[in-house]
Every structure is written in structure tokens, then in C-alpha cells.
Amino acid sequence: MGIPQSDIYTAILEGDETTVTEQVEKALQMGIPAGVLLNETLIPAMAEVGDLFEKGEYFVPEMLIAARAMKAGLSILKPLLAEAKAETNGKIAIGTVKGDLHDIGKNLVTIMLEGAGFEVLDLGVDVPAERFVEVIEKEHVDMVAMSALLTTTMVNIEMTMKMIGEKGLRDKVKIMVGGAPLTREYARSIGADGFAADASQAAKEALVLLGGK
Ligand code: B1M
């Protein structure tokens, strides 16, 4: 065993949940702050997973397993980060739009966003426009992220954006959209601020849109 931080990094890349858990606990016992572990180990490891995915060296299964390992570490750090009121890169509400039950991609995007240092409110699937509007008003999110996997539900992204506009909330949030049938051109044509073709790109796009690290 080496030092906990390099072990955690390698274990995330290898999707080794047990080692991540053990070494995160060990690192905390050694006095390494939760924020340091998050920003200097968990987030860079997940960013590398994203890069490997983009290079075609990792596929969805490897990415999901790595994400699960990262999440195990994150779940130990989360309460400590909340106590320390660690700065996040912003608050994002994510959901699969009304009529659409696909959530595997959305969940992956959620994990990559958390991995990139965002606080993420996962609204689940089949999310009506009214619910997105409600979280903008009540939770003061910086971004709304909408996923759609069906050509028949893509239109509900547009509908939700329309309602956000009608409620006078459009200037308060950035809007990012994604999902297999969507394209950047489509996103632009409906007035979304951002689009990403995969989970790794989604984290990068959110950092650009919200001016994060
Ligand atoms: Co469905 N399904 N499905 N399905 N399903 C598709 C999407 C389909 C392409 C299959 C096909 O016909 N070849 C087709 C859609 C056709 C179309 O409209 N163009 C389809 C259909 C038709 C249906 C039903 C209508 C089938 C039926 O009942 N007749 C039905 C609809 C139910 C509903 O939603 N109302 C249905 C149901 C289901 C299951 C429930 C069985 C299951 C979903 C389980 C679940 O999600 N919990 C399912 C599945 C698994 C699929 C396929 C096989 C896989 C989807 C998936 O998880 N991919 C899919 C075919 C396929 O894609 N090969 C299919 C892996 C995932 C990691 O990728 O979701 O693309 P993806 O997410 C990516 C990117 O798109 C992007 O990043 C992710 C990670 O890299 N991304 C974002 C996604 N959201 C993003 C948001 C962002 C940014 C990036 O920012 C906000």
C-alpha cells in the first residue's frame, strides 16, 4: 500500500470501491482535510476517467464502475464537506424530462458533475416542467440540466424552457441539455446555453458555463 491519496486515485480508475472506502477513511484519520481529498484526488481521478472515456480507452461499463467507486468515497466526504461549508462550483438541478424514464445516462452525468465539484439536486425521471420551475424558485440553482432519450420527449425540453421563460426565470439560470437524440445545433436552436454529448463533456461544459475551476 502506498500513500492513501495515490491509492484512492488508482482505485477510482480501477473501479475498486472497497479500496477507495478504506483509503479515504485512512486519509481522514491521518488528518487530510475532506476538501483536499475531494479537489486533489477524487475530482482529478474522475476527470481522468472522463478523458479515458473520450479517448475510447474506457467504455460505459468502466465509467460506471469508476463512478460507483468515486461515489463511495464522496459519500464519506459529503457530510464533512457540508460541515466545513466547502465551496462548490455551483448548484445544478438535473432531471430526465416529462414522459421519459431513461436514467442511466442522466445518473452518469450527475456523478461526473458531482465529481467536478458541483452540488447536484437529482430530480429523477419523468420530471414535469413545473418541477424544474419550482426548484429554480425555491432552491436557487445556478443551472438546470435536462436529459431526454426519446425523440418524442425532446419536445418537453423546449416546453420546460418555455415555462421557465414565461415565469421570468430564464436570466436566473444556465440551461444545459443532453441525451442521445440531441445535437449541439438543436440545443442552440431552442436557446439552451449548453449541450454535451456525454457525461465527461457535461462536467466540462458545466464548468465553462458556471465559470468553475
Ligand atoms: Co429505451 N429506448 N425505451 N429503455 N433504451 C432507447 C433510447 C432507444 C434508442 C432504443 C431503440 O429503439 N434503439 C429508443 C428510442 C428511440 C428514439 O426515440 N429515438 C427507446 C425506446 C423506443 C424506448 C421505449 C419507448 C420502448 C417501448 O416501451 N416501446 C420505452 C420508453 C419508456 C419511457 O421512457 N417512457 C423505453 C424503455 C427503456 C427501459 C425502461 C427498458 C430502459 C431504461 C432503463 C433506465 O434508464 N433506467 C431502456 C434502455 C436501457 C434503452 C437503451 C437500450 C440504452 C439507454 C442507455 O442507458 N444508454 C437505448 C438504446 C441505446 O442507447 N442503445 C434505448 C447508456 C447511457 C450511458 O447512454 O443514455 O445516451 P445515454 O446517456 C449518455 C449521453 O446521451 C449523455 O451522457 C450520457 C453518458 O455518456 N447524456 C447527457 C444523457 N443525458 C444527458 C444530459 C446532459 C448531457 C449529456 O446534460 C443535461
Short mmCIF file of C-alpha atoms in Angstrom, two decimals, residues 11-192:
data_model
loop_
_atom_site.label_atom_id
_atom_site.label_comp_id
_atom_site.label_asym_id
_atom_site.label_seq_id
_atom_site.Cartn_x
_atom_site.Cartn_y
_atom_site.Cartn_z
CA ALA A 11 -8.62 2.62 -7.07
CA ILE A 12 -11.10 5.04 -8.70
CA LEU A 13 -9.55 4.38 -12.12
CA GLU A 14 -9.79 0.65 -11.43
CA GLY A 15 -13.31 0.91 -10.02
CA ASP A 16 -12.19 -0.63 -6.72
CA GLU A 17 -14.87 0.59 -4.34
CA THR A 18 -13.51 -1.25 -1.26
CA THR A 19 -10.05 0.28 -1.53
CA VAL A 20 -11.50 3.75 -2.14
CA THR A 21 -13.59 3.46 1.04
CA GLU A 22 -10.69 2.12 3.14
CA GLN A 23 -8.16 4.65 1.91
CA VAL A 24 -10.50 7.66 2.19
CA GLU A 25 -11.12 6.69 5.82
CA LYS A 26 -7.39 6.22 6.39
CA ALA A 27 -6.58 9.58 4.79
CA LEU A 28 -9.14 11.33 7.02
CA GLN A 29 -7.66 9.63 10.11
CA MET A 30 -4.26 10.93 9.02
CA GLY A 31 -5.73 14.44 9.12
CA ILE A 32 -6.02 15.12 5.37
CA PRO A 33 -9.00 17.50 5.03
CA ALA A 34 -12.08 16.29 3.15
CA GLY A 35 -11.90 19.28 0.76
CA VAL A 36 -8.31 18.44 -0.16
CA LEU A 37 -9.21 14.81 -0.81
CA LEU A 38 -12.12 15.90 -2.99
CA ASN A 39 -10.31 18.54 -5.01
CA GLU A 40 -6.87 16.96 -5.28
CA THR A 41 -7.74 13.27 -5.55
CA LEU A 42 -11.38 12.35 -6.27
CA ILE A 43 -12.10 15.07 -8.85
CA PRO A 44 -8.81 14.62 -10.80
CA ALA A 45 -9.30 10.83 -10.81
CA MET A 46 -12.81 11.21 -12.21
CA ALA A 47 -11.55 13.77 -14.75
CA GLU A 48 -9.02 11.18 -15.93
CA VAL A 49 -11.81 8.60 -16.22
CA GLY A 50 -13.63 11.13 -18.42
CA ASP A 51 -10.53 11.64 -20.57
CA LEU A 52 -10.04 7.87 -20.96
CA PHE A 53 -13.69 7.58 -21.99
CA GLU A 54 -13.28 10.31 -24.58
CA LYS A 55 -10.14 8.63 -25.95
CA GLY A 56 -12.09 5.39 -26.32
CA GLU A 57 -9.92 3.59 -23.74
CA TYR A 58 -12.82 3.31 -21.28
CA PHE A 59 -16.38 2.38 -22.21
CA VAL A 60 -19.68 2.94 -20.37
CA PRO A 61 -19.23 -0.11 -18.05
CA GLU A 62 -15.73 1.00 -16.90
CA MET A 63 -17.02 4.50 -16.45
CA LEU A 64 -19.98 3.32 -14.38
CA ILE A 65 -17.76 1.16 -12.17
CA ALA A 66 -15.27 4.01 -11.67
CA ALA A 67 -18.16 6.35 -10.94
CA ARG A 68 -19.53 3.96 -8.34
CA ALA A 69 -16.11 3.80 -6.64
CA MET A 70 -15.85 7.58 -6.72
CA LYS A 71 -19.33 7.85 -5.23
CA ALA A 72 -18.33 5.57 -2.36
CA GLY A 73 -15.53 7.98 -1.48
CA LEU A 74 -17.75 11.00 -2.00
CA SER A 75 -20.41 9.64 0.37
CA ILE A 76 -17.83 9.55 3.20
CA LEU A 77 -16.66 13.08 2.43
CA LYS A 78 -20.06 14.70 1.83
CA PRO A 79 -21.14 15.18 5.48
CA LEU A 80 -17.69 16.53 6.34
CA LEU A 81 -17.76 18.89 3.38
CA ALA A 82 -21.19 20.15 4.39
CA GLU A 83 -19.91 20.79 7.94
CA ALA A 84 -16.93 22.69 6.60
CA LYS A 85 -19.26 24.52 4.17
CA ALA A 86 -16.85 23.68 1.38
CA GLU A 87 -17.20 25.94 -1.62
CA THR A 88 -18.82 24.18 -4.55
CA ASN A 89 -18.63 25.22 -8.16
CA GLY A 90 -22.39 25.83 -8.16
CA LYS A 91 -25.75 24.17 -7.67
CA ILE A 92 -27.31 22.19 -10.51
CA ALA A 93 -30.79 20.63 -10.74
CA ILE A 94 -30.80 17.67 -13.12
CA GLY A 95 -33.65 15.53 -14.38
CA THR A 96 -34.95 13.44 -17.25
CA VAL A 97 -37.84 15.34 -18.80
CA LYS A 98 -41.53 14.52 -18.61
CA GLY A 99 -42.60 11.29 -20.27
CA ASP A 100 -39.07 9.87 -20.28
CA LEU A 101 -37.94 7.12 -17.90
CA HIS A 102 -34.33 6.65 -19.08
CA ASP A 103 -31.93 7.48 -16.27
CA ILE A 104 -28.65 5.61 -16.79
CA GLY A 105 -27.04 8.43 -18.77
CA LYS A 106 -28.53 11.09 -16.50
CA ASN A 107 -27.11 9.30 -13.45
CA LEU A 108 -23.70 9.15 -15.05
CA VAL A 109 -23.88 12.88 -15.82
CA THR A 110 -24.88 13.50 -12.19
CA ILE A 111 -21.84 11.65 -10.91
CA MET A 112 -19.48 13.47 -13.27
CA LEU A 113 -20.97 16.82 -12.20
CA GLU A 114 -20.51 15.88 -8.54
CA GLY A 115 -17.03 14.71 -9.42
CA ALA A 116 -16.34 18.14 -10.90
CA GLY A 117 -17.29 19.81 -7.61
CA PHE A 118 -20.93 20.76 -8.20
CA GLU A 119 -23.77 20.31 -5.74
CA VAL A 120 -26.37 18.34 -7.69
CA LEU A 121 -30.07 18.04 -6.98
CA ASP A 122 -31.26 14.96 -8.82
CA LEU A 123 -34.96 15.35 -9.62
CA GLY A 124 -35.21 11.86 -11.11
CA VAL A 125 -37.11 10.86 -14.24
CA ASP A 126 -40.40 11.97 -15.83
CA VAL A 127 -39.86 15.45 -14.40
CA PRO A 128 -42.62 17.93 -15.34
CA ALA A 129 -41.75 21.49 -16.37
CA GLU A 130 -43.44 22.78 -13.20
CA ARG A 131 -40.96 20.87 -11.04
CA PHE A 132 -37.97 22.45 -12.80
CA VAL A 133 -39.58 25.86 -12.31
CA GLU A 134 -40.18 25.09 -8.63
CA VAL A 135 -36.52 24.22 -7.93
CA ILE A 136 -35.30 27.36 -9.67
CA GLU A 137 -37.59 29.42 -7.45
CA LYS A 138 -37.07 27.56 -4.18
CA GLU A 139 -33.57 26.10 -4.38
CA HIS A 140 -31.88 28.96 -6.22
CA VAL A 141 -29.99 26.65 -8.53
CA ASP A 142 -27.39 28.06 -10.90
CA MET A 143 -28.15 25.61 -13.66
CA VAL A 144 -30.91 23.34 -14.90
CA ALA A 145 -29.68 20.21 -16.69
CA MET A 146 -32.24 18.29 -18.76
CA SER A 147 -31.84 14.85 -20.28
CA ALA A 148 -34.04 13.26 -22.96
CA LEU A 149 -33.51 9.88 -24.63
CA LEU A 150 -36.59 9.74 -26.83
CA THR A 151 -37.33 11.76 -29.92
CA THR A 152 -40.87 12.01 -28.56
CA THR A 153 -39.74 13.63 -25.28
CA MET A 154 -37.16 16.07 -26.73
CA VAL A 155 -40.03 18.50 -27.18
CA ASN A 156 -40.51 18.56 -23.40
CA ILE A 157 -37.09 20.18 -23.02
CA GLU A 158 -38.37 23.02 -25.19
CA MET A 159 -41.64 23.13 -23.25
CA THR A 160 -39.79 23.36 -19.94
CA MET A 161 -37.58 26.14 -21.27
CA LYS A 162 -40.67 27.99 -22.44
CA MET A 163 -42.25 27.76 -19.00
CA ILE A 164 -39.01 28.90 -17.33
CA GLY A 165 -39.09 31.93 -19.66
CA GLU A 166 -42.76 32.66 -19.04
CA LYS A 167 -42.14 32.68 -15.27
CA GLY A 168 -39.42 35.31 -15.78
CA LEU A 169 -36.70 32.95 -14.56
CA ARG A 170 -34.63 32.48 -17.71
CA ASP A 171 -31.97 35.03 -16.68
CA LYS A 172 -31.52 33.33 -13.32
CA VAL A 173 -30.19 30.01 -14.61
CA LYS A 174 -28.00 28.45 -17.24
CA ILE A 175 -29.62 25.61 -19.13
CA MET A 176 -27.69 22.56 -20.32
CA VAL A 177 -29.31 19.77 -22.32
CA GLY A 178 -28.22 16.34 -23.46
CA GLY A 179 -29.23 12.82 -24.40
CA ALA A 180 -28.69 10.54 -27.38
CA PRO A 181 -31.14 12.14 -29.87
CA LEU A 182 -29.97 15.71 -29.16
CA THR A 183 -27.31 17.69 -31.00
CA ARG A 184 -25.48 20.94 -30.29
CA GLU A 185 -27.36 22.53 -33.22
CA TYR A 186 -30.67 21.51 -31.71
CA ALA A 187 -29.62 22.84 -28.30
CA ARG A 188 -28.66 26.15 -29.89
CA SER A 189 -31.90 26.32 -31.90
CA ILE A 190 -34.03 26.08 -28.76
CA GLY A 191 -31.92 28.66 -26.90
CA ALA A 192 -30.13 26.38 -24.41
#
